[in-house]
JSON list of C-alpha atoms in Angstrom, two decimals:
[
{"chain": "G", "resi": 712, "resn": "MET", "atom": "CA", "xyz": [-0.12, 0.29, -0.12]},
{"chain": "G", "resi": 713, "resn": "GLY", "atom": "CA", "xyz": [2.98, 2.36, 0.91]},
{"chain": "G", "resi": 714, "resn": "ALA", "atom": "CA", "xyz": [4.52, 1.41, -2.65]},
{"chain": "G", "resi": 715, "resn": "ALA", "atom": "CA", "xyz": [1.25, 2.16, -4.10]},
{"chain": "G", "resi": 716, "resn": "ALA", "atom": "CA", "xyz": [0.83, 5.59, -2.60]},
{"chain": "G", "resi": 717, "resn": "THR", "atom": "CA", "xyz": [4.16, 6.80, -3.53]},
{"chain": "G", "resi": 718, "resn": "GLU", "atom": "CA", "xyz": [3.76, 5.84, -7.21]},
{"chain": "G", "resi": 719, "resn": "LYS", "atom": "CA", "xyz": [0.62, 7.63, -7.05]},
{"chain": "G", "resi": 720, "resn": "GLN", "atom": "CA", "xyz": [2.01, 10.63, -5.67]},
{"chain": "G", "resi": 721, "resn": "GLU", "atom": "CA", "xyz": [5.22, 10.45, -7.91]},
{"chain": "G", "resi": 722, "resn": "ALA", "atom": "CA", "xyz": [2.58, 10.02, -10.91]},
{"chain": "G", "resi": 723, "resn": "PRO", "atom": "CA", "xyz": [2.34, 13.91, -11.34]},
{"chain": "G", "resi": 724, "resn": "ASP", "atom": "CA", "xyz": [6.10, 14.22, -11.86]},
{"chain": "G", "resi": 725, "resn": "ALA", "atom": "CA", "xyz": [6.74, 11.39, -14.87]},
{"chain": "G", "resi": 726, "resn": "ASP", "atom": "CA", "xyz": [6.78, 14.05, -17.58]},
{"chain": "G", "resi": 727, "resn": "GLY", "atom": "CA", "xyz": [9.78, 15.54, -15.92]},
{"chain": "G", "resi": 728, "resn": "ASP", "atom": "CA", "xyz": [8.53, 18.75, -15.57]},
{"chain": "G", "resi": 729, "resn": "GLY", "atom": "CA", "xyz": [7.99, 18.84, -12.07]},
{"chain": "G", "resi": 730, "resn": "GLY", "atom": "CA", "xyz": [4.09, 18.28, -12.34]},
{"chain": "G", "resi": 731, "resn": "LEU", "atom": "CA", "xyz": [4.16, 21.65, -14.29]},
{"chain": "G", "resi": 732, "resn": "ARG", "atom": "CA", "xyz": [1.93, 21.40, -17.52]},
{"chain": "G", "resi": 733, "resn": "LYS", "atom": "CA", "xyz": [2.78, 23.56, -20.17]},
{"chain": "G", "resi": 734, "resn": "LEU", "atom": "CA", "xyz": [0.26, 25.79, -21.68]},
{"chain": "G", "resi": 735, "resn": "PRO", "atom": "CA", "xyz": [-0.64, 25.21, -25.35]},
{"chain": "G", "resi": 736, "resn": "PRO", "atom": "CA", "xyz": [0.42, 27.25, -27.96]},
{"chain": "G", "resi": 737, "resn": "PRO", "atom": "CA", "xyz": [-2.05, 30.00, -28.99]},
{"chain": "G", "resi": 738, "resn": "SER", "atom": "CA", "xyz": [-4.34, 28.71, -31.73]},
{"chain": "G", "resi": 739, "resn": "PRO", "atom": "CA", "xyz": [-3.86, 30.23, -35.44]},
{"chain": "G", "resi": 740, "resn": "SER", "atom": "CA", "xyz": [-7.29, 31.53, -34.94]},
{"chain": "G", "resi": 741, "resn": "SER", "atom": "CA", "xyz": [-6.84, 34.02, -32.15]},
{"chain": "G", "resi": 742, "resn": "SER", "atom": "CA", "xyz": [-3.25, 35.10, -33.83]},
{"chain": "G", "resi": 743, "resn": "SER", "atom": "CA", "xyz": [-4.90, 35.59, -37.15]},
{"chain": "G", "resi": 744, "resn": "SER", "atom": "CA", "xyz": [-7.79, 37.73, -35.24]},
{"chain": "G", "resi": 745, "resn": "SER", "atom": "CA", "xyz": [-5.37, 39.63, -33.20]},
{"chain": "G", "resi": 746, "resn": "SER", "atom": "CA", "xyz": [-3.40, 40.38, -36.62]},
{"chain": "G", "resi": 747, "resn": "SER", "atom": "CA", "xyz": [-6.37, 41.35, -38.67]},
{"chain": "G", "resi": 748, "resn": "HIS", "atom": "CA", "xyz": [-7.46, 43.74, -35.57]},
{"chain": "G", "resi": 749, "resn": "ALA", "atom": "CA", "xyz": [-4.12, 45.18, -35.58]},
{"chain": "G", "resi": 750, "resn": "TRP", "atom": "CA", "xyz": [-4.44, 45.52, -39.60]},
{"chain": "G", "resi": 751, "resn": "LYS", "atom": "CA", "xyz": [-7.64, 47.61, -39.20]},
{"chain": "G", "resi": 752, "resn": "ASN", "atom": "CA", "xyz": [-6.45, 49.77, -36.68]},
{"chain": "G", "resi": 753, "resn": "ARG", "atom": "CA", "xyz": [-3.19, 50.45, -38.63]},
{"chain": "G", "resi": 754, "resn": "ILE", "atom": "CA", "xyz": [-3.76, 50.61, -41.96]},
{"chain": "G", "resi": 755, "resn": "PHE", "atom": "CA", "xyz": [-7.67, 50.63, -42.73]},
{"chain": "G", "resi": 756, "resn": "PHE", "atom": "CA", "xyz": [-9.03, 53.40, -40.12]},
{"chain": "G", "resi": 757, "resn": "PRO", "atom": "CA", "xyz": [-5.61, 55.72, -40.98]},
{"chain": "G", "resi": 758, "resn": "THR", "atom": "CA", "xyz": [-6.38, 55.23, -44.61]},
{"chain": "G", "resi": 759, "resn": "LEU", "atom": "CA", "xyz": [-10.04, 56.03, -44.00]},
{"chain": "G", "resi": 760, "resn": "PHE", "atom": "CA", "xyz": [-9.76, 59.27, -42.16]},
{"chain": "G", "resi": 761, "resn": "ALA", "atom": "CA", "xyz": [-7.01, 60.39, -44.84]},
{"chain": "G", "resi": 762, "resn": "GLY", "atom": "CA", "xyz": [-9.74, 60.10, -47.44]},
{"chain": "G", "resi": 763, "resn": "VAL", "atom": "CA", "xyz": [-12.19, 61.91, -45.45]},
{"chain": "G", "resi": 764, "resn": "ALA", "atom": "CA", "xyz": [-9.94, 64.46, -44.72]},
{"chain": "G", "resi": 765, "resn": "GLY", "atom": "CA", "xyz": [-8.72, 64.68, -48.30]},
{"chain": "G", "resi": 766, "resn": "ALA", "atom": "CA", "xyz": [-12.29, 65.22, -49.51]},
{"chain": "G", "resi": 767, "resn": "GLY", "atom": "CA", "xyz": [-12.78, 67.84, -46.82]},
{"chain": "G", "resi": 768, "resn": "THR", "atom": "CA", "xyz": [-9.84, 69.74, -48.16]},
{"chain": "G", "resi": 769, "resn": "GLY", "atom": "CA", "xyz": [-11.47, 69.25, -51.60]},
{"chain": "G", "resi": 770, "resn": "LEU", "atom": "CA", "xyz": [-14.29, 71.16, -50.52]},
{"chain": "G", "resi": 771, "resn": "ILE", "atom": "CA", "xyz": [-12.48, 74.24, -49.47]},
{"chain": "G", "resi": 772, "resn": "SER", "atom": "CA", "xyz": [-9.98, 74.15, -52.32]},
{"chain": "G", "resi": 773, "resn": "LYS", "atom": "CA", "xyz": [-9.81, 77.41, -54.54]},
{"chain": "G", "resi": 774, "resn": "HIS", "atom": "CA", "xyz": [-9.92, 74.87, -57.72]},
{"chain": "G", "resi": 775, "resn": "ARG", "atom": "CA", "xyz": [-13.21, 73.51, -57.00]},
{"chain": "G", "resi": 776, "resn": "LYS", "atom": "CA", "xyz": [-15.00, 76.15, -59.12]},
{"chain": "G", "resi": 777, "resn": "SER", "atom": "CA", "xyz": [-13.19, 75.40, -62.22]},
{"chain": "G", "resi": 778, "resn": "LEU", "atom": "CA", "xyz": [-12.76, 71.59, -62.36]},
{"chain": "G", "resi": 779, "resn": "GLY", "atom": "CA", "xyz": [-15.88, 71.02, -60.43]},
{"chain": "G", "resi": 780, "resn": "LEU", "atom": "CA", "xyz": [-16.57, 70.24, -56.79]},
{"chain": "G", "resi": 781, "resn": "ALA", "atom": "CA", "xyz": [-17.14, 66.32, -56.91]},
{"chain": "G", "resi": 782, "resn": "ASN", "atom": "CA", "xyz": [-13.76, 65.93, -59.07]},
{"chain": "G", "resi": 783, "resn": "ILE", "atom": "CA", "xyz": [-11.75, 67.81, -57.03]},
{"chain": "G", "resi": 784, "resn": "SER", "atom": "CA", "xyz": [-13.07, 66.03, -53.98]},
{"chain": "G", "resi": 785, "resn": "ALA", "atom": "CA", "xyz": [-12.64, 63.00, -55.28]},
{"chain": "G", "resi": 786, "resn": "SER", "atom": "CA", "xyz": [-9.00, 63.74, -56.42]},
{"chain": "G", "resi": 787, "resn": "TYR", "atom": "CA", "xyz": [-7.89, 64.90, -53.18]},
{"chain": "G", "resi": 788, "resn": "ALA", "atom": "CA", "xyz": [-9.36, 62.07, -51.11]},
{"chain": "G", "resi": 789, "resn": "ALA", "atom": "CA", "xyz": [-7.56, 59.76, -53.49]},
{"chain": "G", "resi": 790, "resn": "ASN", "atom": "CA", "xyz": [-4.48, 61.16, -53.37]},
{"chain": "G", "resi": 791, "resn": "PHE", "atom": "CA", "xyz": [-4.88, 61.22, -49.55]},
{"chain": "G", "resi": 792, "resn": "ALA", "atom": "CA", "xyz": [-5.94, 57.65, -48.98]},
{"chain": "G", "resi": 793, "resn": "ILE", "atom": "CA", "xyz": [-3.08, 56.44, -51.37]},
{"chain": "G", "resi": 794, "resn": "VAL", "atom": "CA", "xyz": [-0.34, 58.20, -49.59]},
{"chain": "G", "resi": 795, "resn": "VAL", "atom": "CA", "xyz": [-1.46, 57.27, -46.39]},
{"chain": "G", "resi": 796, "resn": "GLY", "atom": "CA", "xyz": [-2.14, 53.57, -47.11]},
{"chain": "G", "resi": 797, "resn": "CYS", "atom": "CA", "xyz": [1.03, 53.27, -48.85]},
{"chain": "G", "resi": 798, "resn": "TYR", "atom": "CA", "xyz": [2.72, 54.53, -45.72]},
{"chain": "G", "resi": 799, "resn": "CYS", "atom": "CA", "xyz": [0.75, 52.87, -43.08]},
{"chain": "G", "resi": 800, "resn": "GLY", "atom": "CA", "xyz": [1.52, 49.28, -45.17]},
{"chain": "G", "resi": 801, "resn": "ALA", "atom": "CA", "xyz": [5.17, 50.23, -45.42]},
{"chain": "G", "resi": 802, "resn": "ARG", "atom": "CA", "xyz": [5.57, 51.02, -41.90]},
{"chain": "G", "resi": 803, "resn": "GLU", "atom": "CA", "xyz": [3.66, 47.86, -40.67]},
{"chain": "G", "resi": 804, "resn": "TYR", "atom": "CA", "xyz": [5.79, 45.60, -43.30]},
{"chain": "G", "resi": 805, "resn": "VAL", "atom": "CA", "xyz": [9.39, 47.60, -41.71]},
{"chain": "G", "resi": 806, "resn": "ALA", "atom": "CA", "xyz": [7.87, 46.55, -38.28]},
{"chain": "G", "resi": 807, "resn": "ALA", "atom": "CA", "xyz": [7.28, 43.07, -39.09]},
{"chain": "G", "resi": 808, "resn": "THR", "atom": "CA", "xyz": [10.43, 42.68, -40.98]},
{"chain": "G", "resi": 809, "resn": "ARG", "atom": "CA", "xyz": [12.06, 44.17, -38.15]},
{"chain": "G", "resi": 810, "resn": "LYS", "atom": "CA", "xyz": [10.46, 42.26, -35.56]},
{"chain": "G", "resi": 811, "resn": "THR", "atom": "CA", "xyz": [9.54, 45.35, -33.28]},
{"chain": "G", "resi": 812, "resn": "GLY", "atom": "CA", "xyz": [6.70, 46.50, -31.41]},
{"chain": "G", "resi": 813, "resn": "PRO", "atom": "CA", "xyz": [4.24, 49.78, -33.12]},
{"chain": "G", "resi": 814, "resn": "ASP", "atom": "CA", "xyz": [5.77, 52.24, -31.28]},
{"chain": "G", "resi": 815, "resn": "ASP", "atom": "CA", "xyz": [9.27, 52.00, -32.89]},
{"chain": "G", "resi": 816, "resn": "LEU", "atom": "CA", "xyz": [9.64, 55.51, -34.50]},
{"chain": "G", "resi": 817, "resn": "VAL", "atom": "CA", "xyz": [12.88, 54.02, -36.69]},
{"chain": "G", "resi": 818, "resn": "ASN", "atom": "CA", "xyz": [9.98, 52.19, -38.54]},
{"chain": "G", "resi": 819, "resn": "SER", "atom": "CA", "xyz": [8.15, 55.39, -39.03]},
{"chain": "G", "resi": 820, "resn": "ALA", "atom": "CA", "xyz": [11.07, 56.85, -40.72]},
{"chain": "G", "resi": 821, "resn": "VAL", "atom": "CA", "xyz": [11.96, 54.01, -42.81]},
{"chain": "G", "resi": 822, "resn": "ALA", "atom": "CA", "xyz": [8.68, 53.82, -43.85]},
{"chain": "G", "resi": 823, "resn": "GLY", "atom": "CA", "xyz": [8.30, 57.50, -45.15]},
{"chain": "G", "resi": 824, "resn": "PHE", "atom": "CA", "xyz": [11.83, 57.35, -46.66]},
{"chain": "G", "resi": 825, "resn": "GLY", "atom": "CA", "xyz": [10.59, 54.54, -48.80]},
{"chain": "G", "resi": 826, "resn": "THR", "atom": "CA", "xyz": [6.92, 55.86, -49.44]},
{"chain": "G", "resi": 827, "resn": "GLY", "atom": "CA", "xyz": [8.29, 59.54, -50.34]},
{"chain": "G", "resi": 828, "resn": "ALA", "atom": "CA", "xyz": [10.87, 57.85, -52.87]},
{"chain": "G", "resi": 829, "resn": "ILE", "atom": "CA", "xyz": [8.87, 55.64, -55.00]},
{"chain": "G", "resi": 830, "resn": "LEU", "atom": "CA", "xyz": [5.56, 58.23, -54.90]},
{"chain": "G", "resi": 831, "resn": "GLY", "atom": "CA", "xyz": [7.94, 60.91, -55.35]},
{"chain": "G", "resi": 832, "resn": "ARG", "atom": "CA", "xyz": [9.94, 59.11, -58.45]},
{"chain": "G", "resi": 833, "resn": "LEU", "atom": "CA", "xyz": [6.46, 58.27, -59.84]},
{"chain": "G", "resi": 834, "resn": "GLN", "atom": "CA", "xyz": [5.71, 62.25, -59.83]},
{"chain": "G", "resi": 835, "resn": "GLY", "atom": "CA", "xyz": [8.84, 64.09, -60.05]},
{"chain": "G", "resi": 836, "resn": "GLY", "atom": "CA", "xyz": [11.53, 61.77, -61.35]},
{"chain": "G", "resi": 837, "resn": "ARG", "atom": "CA", "xyz": [14.81, 61.55, -59.38]},
{"chain": "G", "resi": 838, "resn": "LEU", "atom": "CA", "xyz": [14.56, 64.83, -57.94]},
{"chain": "G", "resi": 839, "resn": "GLY", "atom": "CA", "xyz": [10.94, 64.35, -56.44]},
{"chain": "G", "resi": 840, "resn": "ALA", "atom": "CA", "xyz": [12.00, 61.15, -55.27]},
{"chain": "G", "resi": 841, "resn": "ALA", "atom": "CA", "xyz": [14.97, 62.71, -52.87]},
{"chain": "G", "resi": 842, "resn": "LYS", "atom": "CA", "xyz": [12.65, 65.54, -52.29]},
{"chain": "G", "resi": 843, "resn": "TYR", "atom": "CA", "xyz": [9.66, 63.41, -51.08]},
{"chain": "G", "resi": 844, "resn": "SER", "atom": "CA", "xyz": [11.66, 60.79, -49.13]},
{"chain": "G", "resi": 845, "resn": "PHE", "atom": "CA", "xyz": [12.69, 62.96, -46.84]},
{"chain": "G", "resi": 846, "resn": "ILE", "atom": "CA", "xyz": [9.69, 64.61, -46.51]},
{"chain": "G", "resi": 847, "resn": "PHE", "atom": "CA", "xyz": [7.56, 61.63, -45.78]},
{"chain": "G", "resi": 848, "resn": "ALA", "atom": "CA", "xyz": [9.97, 60.72, -43.50]},
{"chain": "G", "resi": 849, "resn": "LEU", "atom": "CA", "xyz": [9.84, 63.50, -41.45]},
{"chain": "G", "resi": 850, "resn": "ALA", "atom": "CA", "xyz": [6.17, 64.08, -41.29]},
{"chain": "G", "resi": 851, "resn": "GLY", "atom": "CA", "xyz": [5.43, 60.15, -40.76]},
{"chain": "G", "resi": 852, "resn": "THR", "atom": "CA", "xyz": [7.70, 59.95, -37.59]},
{"chain": "G", "resi": 853, "resn": "ALA", "atom": "CA", "xyz": [6.54, 63.30, -36.56]},
{"chain": "G", "resi": 854, "resn": "ALA", "atom": "CA", "xyz": [2.73, 62.07, -36.85]},
{"chain": "G", "resi": 855, "resn": "ASP", "atom": "CA", "xyz": [3.41, 58.74, -35.08]},
{"chain": "G", "resi": 856, "resn": "PHE", "atom": "CA", "xyz": [5.29, 60.60, -32.43]},
{"chain": "G", "resi": 857, "resn": "SER", "atom": "CA", "xyz": [2.58, 63.10, -31.58]},
{"chain": "G", "resi": 858, "resn": "ILE", "atom": "CA", "xyz": [0.06, 60.09, -31.86]},
{"chain": "G", "resi": 859, "resn": "LEU", "atom": "CA", "xyz": [2.09, 58.17, -29.45]},
{"chain": "G", "resi": 860, "resn": "LYS", "atom": "CA", "xyz": [2.50, 60.86, -26.85]},
{"chain": "G", "resi": 861, "resn": "LEU", "atom": "CA", "xyz": [-1.15, 61.80, -27.36]},
{"chain": "G", "resi": 862, "resn": "LYS", "atom": "CA", "xyz": [-2.08, 58.14, -26.55]},
{"chain": "G", "resi": 863, "resn": "HIS", "atom": "CA", "xyz": [0.21, 58.38, -23.05]},
{"chain": "G", "resi": 864, "resn": "VAL", "atom": "CA", "xyz": [-1.54, 61.23, -21.99]},
{"chain": "G", "resi": 865, "resn": "LEU", "atom": "CA", "xyz": [-5.14, 59.94, -22.46]},
{"chain": "G", "resi": 866, "resn": "ARG", "atom": "CA", "xyz": [-4.07, 56.97, -20.51]},
{"chain": "G", "resi": 867, "resn": "ASP", "atom": "CA", "xyz": [-2.82, 58.78, -17.82]},
{"chain": "G", "resi": 868, "resn": "HIS", "atom": "CA", "xyz": [-5.71, 60.88, -17.79]},
{"chain": "G", "resi": 869, "resn": "ALA", "atom": "CA", "xyz": [-8.37, 57.97, -17.68]},
{"chain": "G", "resi": 870, "resn": "LYS", "atom": "CA", "xyz": [-6.20, 56.01, -15.26]},
{"chain": "G", "resi": 871, "resn": "THR", "atom": "CA", "xyz": [-6.08, 59.23, -13.03]},
{"chain": "G", "resi": 872, "resn": "LYS", "atom": "CA", "xyz": [-9.88, 59.52, -13.26]},
{"chain": "G", "resi": 873, "resn": "TYR", "atom": "CA", "xyz": [-10.52, 55.71, -12.82]},
{"chain": "G", "resi": 874, "resn": "GLN", "atom": "CA", "xyz": [-8.47, 56.05, -9.65]},
{"chain": "G", "resi": 875, "resn": "GLY", "atom": "CA", "xyz": [-10.59, 59.12, -8.45]},
{"chain": "G", "resi": 876, "resn": "ASN", "atom": "CA", "xyz": [-13.78, 57.46, -8.84]},
{"chain": "G", "resi": 877, "resn": "GLU", "atom": "CA", "xyz": [-12.62, 54.69, -6.96]},
{"chain": "G", "resi": 878, "resn": "SER", "atom": "CA", "xyz": [-11.43, 56.74, -4.34]},
{"chain": "G", "resi": 879, "resn": "SER", "atom": "CA", "xyz": [-14.80, 58.79, -4.67]},
{"chain": "G", "resi": 880, "resn": "GLN", "atom": "CA", "xyz": [-16.98, 55.48, -4.47]},
{"chain": "G", "resi": 881, "resn": "LYS", "atom": "CA", "xyz": [-14.69, 53.81, -1.29]},
{"chain": "G", "resi": 882, "resn": "ASN", "atom": "CA", "xyz": [-15.85, 57.50, 0.55]},
{"chain": "G", "resi": 883, "resn": "GLY", "atom": "CA", "xyz": [-19.33, 57.26, -0.20]},
{"chain": "G", "resi": 884, "resn": "ASN", "atom": "CA", "xyz": [-19.16, 60.12, -2.89]},
{"chain": "G", "resi": 885, "resn": "TRP", "atom": "CA", "xyz": [-20.59, 58.40, -5.74]},
{"chain": "G", "resi": 886, "resn": "PHE", "atom": "CA", "xyz": [-20.99, 61.44, -7.82]},
{"chain": "G", "resi": 887, "resn": "THR", "atom": "CA", "xyz": [-17.92, 64.40, -8.06]},
{"chain": "G", "resi": 888, "resn": "LEU", "atom": "CA", "xyz": [-18.35, 67.56, -9.51]},
{"chain": "G", "resi": 889, "resn": "PRO", "atom": "CA", "xyz": [-15.61, 68.83, -12.20]},
{"chain": "G", "resi": 890, "resn": "GLU", "atom": "CA", "xyz": [-12.78, 71.04, -11.18]},
{"chain": "G", "resi": 891, "resn": "TRP", "atom": "CA", "xyz": [-14.33, 74.18, -12.98]},
{"chain": "G", "resi": 892, "resn": "PHE", "atom": "CA", "xyz": [-17.75, 74.03, -11.71]},
{"chain": "G", "resi": 893, "resn": "PRO", "atom": "CA", "xyz": [-18.38, 77.33, -9.46]},
{"chain": "G", "resi": 894, "resn": "ILE", "atom": "CA", "xyz": [-20.16, 75.01, -6.65]},
{"chain": "G", "resi": 895, "resn": "ARG", "atom": "CA", "xyz": [-17.89, 73.01, -3.97]},
{"chain": "G", "resi": 896, "resn": "VAL", "atom": "CA", "xyz": [-19.35, 70.26, -1.95]},
{"chain": "G", "resi": 897, "resn": "LEU", "atom": "CA", "xyz": [-17.38, 70.55, 1.27]},
{"chain": "G", "resi": 898, "resn": "ASP", "atom": "CA", "xyz": [-15.73, 67.30, 3.28]},
{"chain": "G", "resi": 899, "resn": "GLU", "atom": "CA", "xyz": [-16.04, 66.89, 7.08]},
{"chain": "G", "resi": 900, "resn": "GLU", "atom": "CA", "xyz": [-13.12, 68.76, 7.55]},
{"chain": "G", "resi": 901, "resn": "ALA", "atom": "CA", "xyz": [-13.78, 71.78, 5.26]},
{"chain": "G", "resi": 902, "resn": "LEU", "atom": "CA", "xyz": [-17.62, 71.90, 7.10]},
{"chain": "G", "resi": 903, "resn": "ALA", "atom": "CA", "xyz": [-15.81, 71.79, 10.89]},
{"chain": "G", "resi": 904, "resn": "ALA", "atom": "CA", "xyz": [-13.67, 74.72, 9.66]},
{"chain": "G", "resi": 905, "resn": "LYS", "atom": "CA", "xyz": [-16.90, 76.67, 8.14]},
{"chain": "G", "resi": 906, "resn": "ARG", "atom": "CA", "xyz": [-18.67, 76.29, 11.41]},
{"chain": "G", "resi": 907, "resn": "ALA", "atom": "CA", "xyz": [-15.57, 77.72, 13.49]},
{"chain": "G", "resi": 908, "resn": "GLN", "atom": "CA", "xyz": [-14.87, 80.37, 11.41]},
{"chain": "G", "resi": 909, "resn": "GLU", "atom": "CA", "xyz": [-18.81, 81.53, 11.31]},
{"chain": "G", "resi": 910, "resn": "GLU", "atom": "CA", "xyz": [-18.72, 80.70, 15.12]},
{"chain": "G", "resi": 911, "resn": "GLN", "atom": "CA", "xyz": [-15.77, 83.07, 15.49]},
{"chain": "G", "resi": 912, "resn": "PHE", "atom": "CA", "xyz": [-17.53, 85.72, 13.43]},
{"chain": "G", "resi": 913, "resn": "LEU", "atom": "CA", "xyz": [-20.79, 85.65, 15.43]},
{"chain": "G", "resi": 914, "resn": "ALA", "atom": "CA", "xyz": [-18.54, 85.88, 18.82]},
{"chain": "G", "resi": 915, "resn": "GLN", "atom": "CA", "xyz": [-16.99, 88.80, 17.31]},
{"chain": "G", "resi": 916, "resn": "ARG", "atom": "CA", "xyz": [-20.38, 90.55, 16.18]},
{"chain": "G", "resi": 917, "resn": "ALA", "atom": "CA", "xyz": [-21.88, 90.01, 19.84]},
{"chain": "G", "resi": 918, "resn": "ARG", "atom": "CA", "xyz": [-18.71, 91.63, 21.66]},
{"chain": "G", "resi": 919, "resn": "ILE", "atom": "CA", "xyz": [-19.18, 94.61, 18.91]},
{"chain": "G", "resi": 920, "resn": "ARG", "atom": "CA", "xyz": [-22.71, 94.84, 19.86]},
{"chain": "G", "resi": 921, "resn": "SER", "atom": "CA", "xyz": [-22.04, 94.97, 23.64]},
{"chain": "G", "resi": 922, "resn": "LEU", "atom": "CA", "xyz": [-19.41, 97.28, 23.51]},
{"chain": "G", "resi": 923, "resn": "ARG", "atom": "CA", "xyz": [-21.94, 99.64, 21.48]},
{"chain": "G", "resi": 924, "resn": "GLU", "atom": "CA", "xyz": [-24.46, 99.11, 24.66]},
{"chain": "G", "resi": 925, "resn": "GLU", "atom": "CA", "xyz": [-22.28, 99.96, 27.20]},
{"chain": "G", "resi": 926, "resn": "GLU", "atom": "CA", "xyz": [-21.21, 103.25, 25.15]},
{"chain": "G", "resi": 927, "resn": "SER", "atom": "CA", "xyz": [-24.66, 103.98, 25.31]}
]
């Protein structure tokens, strides 16, 4: 019986890993869904927003009367979408090739340089390739840097607001007024200080009244 018990106790360690089972690798469906989600966020939506911005730029263009509002808006939308789509696709390709994260600004610089060189070559030859490569590299890196900083600011703001809501809920204050609101809700310490100040003011007023009565 003792040997059987020891065999049962040692049975989980028979795999040689100290009884710890290795986690199964992620399924291909989960990895494909995450990659498609990243593709939408980093390529599709920026391209769509660029097309909308291009159409808006065409609405205020000075050539809208001569070329037609619909034609100029469609032209601007297509050009903006092509530029941003090529840049975002090149950035993701460089990130996958270098095996770095999406926040690496080197990917932005390389993608902007390559995209500007190709599109500039198609439009203005070698001079256009040299000019637009540097312009796209600087613009793309600056845009990604600004978006990255904005994400950090929004994340910190959301974290601070969430912590403030948790503390207010723990204290029993489920509703908090914003800082710019003119009306303030005082806590117990502030109420006690205000009451002491009012009592001091009333005592001084009563003393002045008694002095006036004595003088009269």
